[in-house]
mmCIF file of C-alpha atoms in Angstrom:
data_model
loop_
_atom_site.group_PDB
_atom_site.id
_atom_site.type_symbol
_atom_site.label_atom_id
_atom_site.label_comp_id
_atom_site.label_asym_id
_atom_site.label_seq_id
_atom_site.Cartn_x
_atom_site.Cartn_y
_atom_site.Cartn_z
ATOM 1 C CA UNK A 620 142.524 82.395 68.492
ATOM 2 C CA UNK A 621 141.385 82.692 71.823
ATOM 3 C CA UNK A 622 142.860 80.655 74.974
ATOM 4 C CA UNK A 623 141.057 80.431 78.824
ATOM 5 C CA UNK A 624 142.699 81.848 81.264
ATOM 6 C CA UNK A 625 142.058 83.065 84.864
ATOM 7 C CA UNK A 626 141.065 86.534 85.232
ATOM 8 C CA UNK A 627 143.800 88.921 84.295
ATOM 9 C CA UNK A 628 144.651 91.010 81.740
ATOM 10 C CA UNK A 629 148.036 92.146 80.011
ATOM 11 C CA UNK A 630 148.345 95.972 78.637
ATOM 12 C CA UNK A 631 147.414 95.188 75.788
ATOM 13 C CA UNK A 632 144.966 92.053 75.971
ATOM 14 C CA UNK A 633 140.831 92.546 76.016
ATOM 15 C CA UNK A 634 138.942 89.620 77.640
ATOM 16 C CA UNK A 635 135.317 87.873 78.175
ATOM 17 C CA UNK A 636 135.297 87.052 81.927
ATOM 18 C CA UNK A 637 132.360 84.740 82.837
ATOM 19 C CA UNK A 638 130.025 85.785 85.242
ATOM 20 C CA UNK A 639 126.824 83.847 85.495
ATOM 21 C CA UNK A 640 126.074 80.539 85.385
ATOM 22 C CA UNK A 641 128.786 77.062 85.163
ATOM 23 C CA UNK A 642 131.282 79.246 83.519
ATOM 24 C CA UNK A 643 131.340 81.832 85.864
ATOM 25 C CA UNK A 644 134.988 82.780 86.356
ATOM 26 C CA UNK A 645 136.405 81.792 83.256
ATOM 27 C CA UNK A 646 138.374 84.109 80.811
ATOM 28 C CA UNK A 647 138.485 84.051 77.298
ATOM 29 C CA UNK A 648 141.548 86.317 75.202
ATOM 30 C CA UNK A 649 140.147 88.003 72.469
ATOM 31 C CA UNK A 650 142.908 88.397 69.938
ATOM 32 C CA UNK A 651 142.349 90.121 66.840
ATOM 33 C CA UNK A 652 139.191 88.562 66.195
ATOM 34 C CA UNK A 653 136.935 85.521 67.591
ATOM 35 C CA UNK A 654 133.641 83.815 66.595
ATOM 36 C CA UNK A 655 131.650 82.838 69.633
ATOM 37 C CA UNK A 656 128.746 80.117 69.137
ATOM 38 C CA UNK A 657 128.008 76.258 69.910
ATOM 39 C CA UNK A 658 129.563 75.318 67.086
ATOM 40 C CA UNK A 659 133.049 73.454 67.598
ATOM 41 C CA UNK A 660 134.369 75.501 64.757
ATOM 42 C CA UNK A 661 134.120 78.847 66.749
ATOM 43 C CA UNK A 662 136.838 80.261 68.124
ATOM 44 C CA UNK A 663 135.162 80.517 71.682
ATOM 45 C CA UNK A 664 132.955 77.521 71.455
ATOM 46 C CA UNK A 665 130.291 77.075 74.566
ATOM 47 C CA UNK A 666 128.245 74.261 73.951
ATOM 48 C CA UNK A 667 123.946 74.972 75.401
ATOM 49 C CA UNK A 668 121.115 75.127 74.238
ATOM 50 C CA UNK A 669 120.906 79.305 74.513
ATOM 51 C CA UNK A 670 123.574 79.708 72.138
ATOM 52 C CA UNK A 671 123.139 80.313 68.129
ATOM 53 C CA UNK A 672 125.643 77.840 66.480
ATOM 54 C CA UNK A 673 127.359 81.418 65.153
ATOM 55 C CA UNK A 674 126.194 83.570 67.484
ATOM 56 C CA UNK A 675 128.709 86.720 67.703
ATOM 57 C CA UNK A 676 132.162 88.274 66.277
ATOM 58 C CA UNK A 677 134.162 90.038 68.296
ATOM 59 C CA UNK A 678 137.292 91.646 66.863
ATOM 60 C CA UNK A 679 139.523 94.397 68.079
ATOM 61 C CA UNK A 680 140.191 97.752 66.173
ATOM 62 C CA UNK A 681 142.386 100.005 66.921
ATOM 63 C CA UNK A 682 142.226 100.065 70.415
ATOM 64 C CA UNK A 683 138.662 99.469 70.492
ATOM 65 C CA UNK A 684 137.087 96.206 71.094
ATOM 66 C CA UNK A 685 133.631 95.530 68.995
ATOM 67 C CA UNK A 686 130.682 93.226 69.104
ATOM 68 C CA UNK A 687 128.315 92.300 66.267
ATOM 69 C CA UNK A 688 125.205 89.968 66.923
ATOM 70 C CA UNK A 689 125.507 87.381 63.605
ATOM 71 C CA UNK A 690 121.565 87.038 63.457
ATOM 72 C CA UNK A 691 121.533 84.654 66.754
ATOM 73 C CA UNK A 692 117.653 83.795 67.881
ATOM 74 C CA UNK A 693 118.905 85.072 71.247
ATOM 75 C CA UNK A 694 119.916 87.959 71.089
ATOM 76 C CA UNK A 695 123.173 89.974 72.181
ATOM 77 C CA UNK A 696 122.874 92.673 74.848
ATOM 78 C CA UNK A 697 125.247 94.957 75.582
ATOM 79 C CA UNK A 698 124.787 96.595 79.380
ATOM 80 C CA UNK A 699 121.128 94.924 79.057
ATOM 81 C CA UNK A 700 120.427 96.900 75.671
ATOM 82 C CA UNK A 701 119.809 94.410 72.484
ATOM 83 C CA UNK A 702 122.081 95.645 70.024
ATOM 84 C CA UNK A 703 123.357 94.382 66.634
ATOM 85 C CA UNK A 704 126.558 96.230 66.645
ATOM 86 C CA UNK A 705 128.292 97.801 69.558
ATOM 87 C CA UNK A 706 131.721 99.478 70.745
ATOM 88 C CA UNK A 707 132.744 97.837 74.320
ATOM 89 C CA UNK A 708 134.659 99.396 76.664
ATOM 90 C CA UNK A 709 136.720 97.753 80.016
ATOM 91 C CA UNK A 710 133.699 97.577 82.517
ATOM 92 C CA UNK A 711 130.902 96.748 80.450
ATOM 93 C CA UNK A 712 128.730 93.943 80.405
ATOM 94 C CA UNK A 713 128.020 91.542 77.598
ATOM 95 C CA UNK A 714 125.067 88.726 77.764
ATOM 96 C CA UNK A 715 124.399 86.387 74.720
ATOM 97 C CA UNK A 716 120.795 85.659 76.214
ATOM 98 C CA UNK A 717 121.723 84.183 80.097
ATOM 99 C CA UNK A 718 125.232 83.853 79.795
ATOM 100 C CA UNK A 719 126.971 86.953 80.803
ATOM 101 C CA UNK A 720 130.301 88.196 80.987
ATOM 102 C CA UNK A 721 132.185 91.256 82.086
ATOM 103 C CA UNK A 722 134.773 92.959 79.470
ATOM 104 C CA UNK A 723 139.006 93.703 80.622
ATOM 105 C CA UNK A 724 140.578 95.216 78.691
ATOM 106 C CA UNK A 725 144.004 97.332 78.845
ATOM 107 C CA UNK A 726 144.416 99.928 80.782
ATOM 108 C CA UNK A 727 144.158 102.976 78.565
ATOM 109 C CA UNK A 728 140.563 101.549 78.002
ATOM 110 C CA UNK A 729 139.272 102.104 81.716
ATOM 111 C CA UNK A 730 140.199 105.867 81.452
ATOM 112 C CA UNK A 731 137.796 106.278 78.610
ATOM 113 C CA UNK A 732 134.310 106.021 80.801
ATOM 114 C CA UNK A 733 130.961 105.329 79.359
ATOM 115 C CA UNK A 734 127.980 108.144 79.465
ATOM 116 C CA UNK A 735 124.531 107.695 79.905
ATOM 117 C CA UNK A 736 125.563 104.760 81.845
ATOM 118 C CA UNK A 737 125.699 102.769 78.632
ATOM 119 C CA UNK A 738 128.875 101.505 77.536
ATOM 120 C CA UNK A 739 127.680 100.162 74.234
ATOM 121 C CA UNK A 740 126.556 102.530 71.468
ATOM 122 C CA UNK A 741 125.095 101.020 68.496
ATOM 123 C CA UNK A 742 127.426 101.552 65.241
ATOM 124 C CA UNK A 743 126.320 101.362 62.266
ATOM 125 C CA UNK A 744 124.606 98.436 60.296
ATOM 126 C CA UNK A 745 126.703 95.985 58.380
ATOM 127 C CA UNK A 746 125.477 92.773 56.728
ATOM 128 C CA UNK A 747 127.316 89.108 57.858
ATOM 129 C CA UNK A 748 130.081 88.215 55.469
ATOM 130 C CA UNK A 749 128.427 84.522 53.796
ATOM 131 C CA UNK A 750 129.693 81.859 56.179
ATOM 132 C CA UNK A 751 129.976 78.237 55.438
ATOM 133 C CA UNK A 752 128.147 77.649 58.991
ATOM 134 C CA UNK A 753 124.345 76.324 58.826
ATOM 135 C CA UNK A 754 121.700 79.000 60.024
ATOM 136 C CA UNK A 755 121.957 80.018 63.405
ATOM 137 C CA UNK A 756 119.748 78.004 65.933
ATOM 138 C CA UNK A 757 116.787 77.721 67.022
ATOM 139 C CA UNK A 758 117.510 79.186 70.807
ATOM 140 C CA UNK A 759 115.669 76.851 73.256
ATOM 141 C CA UNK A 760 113.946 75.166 70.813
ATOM 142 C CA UNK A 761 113.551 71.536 69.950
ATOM 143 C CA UNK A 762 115.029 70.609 66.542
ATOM 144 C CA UNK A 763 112.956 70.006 63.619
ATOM 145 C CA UNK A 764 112.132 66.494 63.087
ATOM 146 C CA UNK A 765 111.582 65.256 59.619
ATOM 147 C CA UNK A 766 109.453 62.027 58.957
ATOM 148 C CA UNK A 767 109.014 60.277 56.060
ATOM 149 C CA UNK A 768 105.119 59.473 55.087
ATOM 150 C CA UNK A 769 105.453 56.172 56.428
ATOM 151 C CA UNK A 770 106.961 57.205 59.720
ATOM 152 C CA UNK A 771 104.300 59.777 60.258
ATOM 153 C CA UNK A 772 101.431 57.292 59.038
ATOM 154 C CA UNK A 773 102.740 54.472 61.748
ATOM 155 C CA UNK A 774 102.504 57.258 64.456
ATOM 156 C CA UNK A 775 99.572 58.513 63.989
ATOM 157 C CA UNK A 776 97.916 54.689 63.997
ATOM 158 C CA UNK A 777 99.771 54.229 66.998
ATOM 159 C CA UNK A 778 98.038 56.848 68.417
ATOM 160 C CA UNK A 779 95.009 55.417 67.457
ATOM 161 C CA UNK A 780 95.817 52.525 68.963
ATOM 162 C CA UNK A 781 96.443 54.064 72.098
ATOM 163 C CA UNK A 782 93.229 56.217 72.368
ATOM 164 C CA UNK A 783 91.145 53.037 71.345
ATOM 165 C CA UNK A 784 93.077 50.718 73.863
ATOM 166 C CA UNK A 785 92.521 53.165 76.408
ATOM 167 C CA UNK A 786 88.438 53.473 75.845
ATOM 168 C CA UNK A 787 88.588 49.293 75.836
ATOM 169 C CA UNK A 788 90.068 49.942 79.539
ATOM 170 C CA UNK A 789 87.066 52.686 80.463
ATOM 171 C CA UNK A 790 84.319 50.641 79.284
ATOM 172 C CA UNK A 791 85.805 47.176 81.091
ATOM 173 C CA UNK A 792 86.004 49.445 84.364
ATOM 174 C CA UNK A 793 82.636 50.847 83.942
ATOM 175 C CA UNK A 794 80.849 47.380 83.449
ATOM 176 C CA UNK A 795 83.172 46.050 86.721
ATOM 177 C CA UNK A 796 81.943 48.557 88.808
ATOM 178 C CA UNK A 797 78.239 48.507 87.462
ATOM 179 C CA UNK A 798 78.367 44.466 88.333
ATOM 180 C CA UNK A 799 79.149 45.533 91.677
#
């Protein structure tokens, strides 16, 4: 549902346009609808670590483009103000927490300017449809590693081992250098 493309829009077309970081410069076609995340069953899929697997929908109405944060650790900012919902208009800018990107959109959107010099403005609360998708992630977090009792008893005697092997070594040194 969504295809890259250089930057360029049709008169009727609404785009993501890249501008930070290794995808800076690319273009992504909103049509309709689109699921952005890490996941590969997104519709704009951008693999990192700063990414919720879901992390926002986009979907056209009307002629109005809207954003809607899908409970991503990260956060989605609209013109640098965290929002959960949010109209965008041609001009504004979007961040889903460092990657940013700059919305096109058709023409008749650029002659409908933003006040307050805040394009977004927060719409009204909606809970997620269910999704079939696993809970977003954990942002720049490590992933939860689960260990059986025996894994976690052979670490912690490793550990042990370690700390006792490594007072062996500090006594040895100190009776070396008191012999000298």
């Amino acid at each position: 549902m969504t295809d890259q493309q250089t930057p360029k829009t049709d008169n009727n077309s609404w785009q993501l346009v890249a501008t930070s970081g290794w995808l800076a410069g690319q273009s992504f076609t909103i049509k309709k609808h689109a699921i952005l995340g890490r996941d590969a069953d997104c519709d704009i899929t951008i693999p990192g670590t700063h990414l919720s697997r879901r992390h926002a929908e986009i979907a056209i109405s009307g002629d109005k483009l809207l954003v809607r944060d899908l409970g991503s650790a990260n956060g989605t900012f609209v013109n640098e103000k965290a929002v959960t919902e949010a109209e965008l208009k041609a001009g504004d800018t979007i961040r889903f927490d460092v990657l940013s990107f700059t919305i096109q959109g058709p023409p008749q959107a650029l002659s409908q300017p933003s006040t307050n010099g805040a394009a977004s403005k927060p719409i009204r609360k909606q809970t997620p449809p269910p999704t079939k998708a696993k809970p977003s992630s954990q942002g720049n977090r490590d992933k939860t590693v689960h260990m059986t009792a025996i894994q976690k008893t052979s670490n912690a005697l490793t550990v042990i081992l370690a700390i006792i092997f490594g007072l062996g070594c500090l006594v040895g040194l100190a009776y070396l250098i008191m012999q000298l």
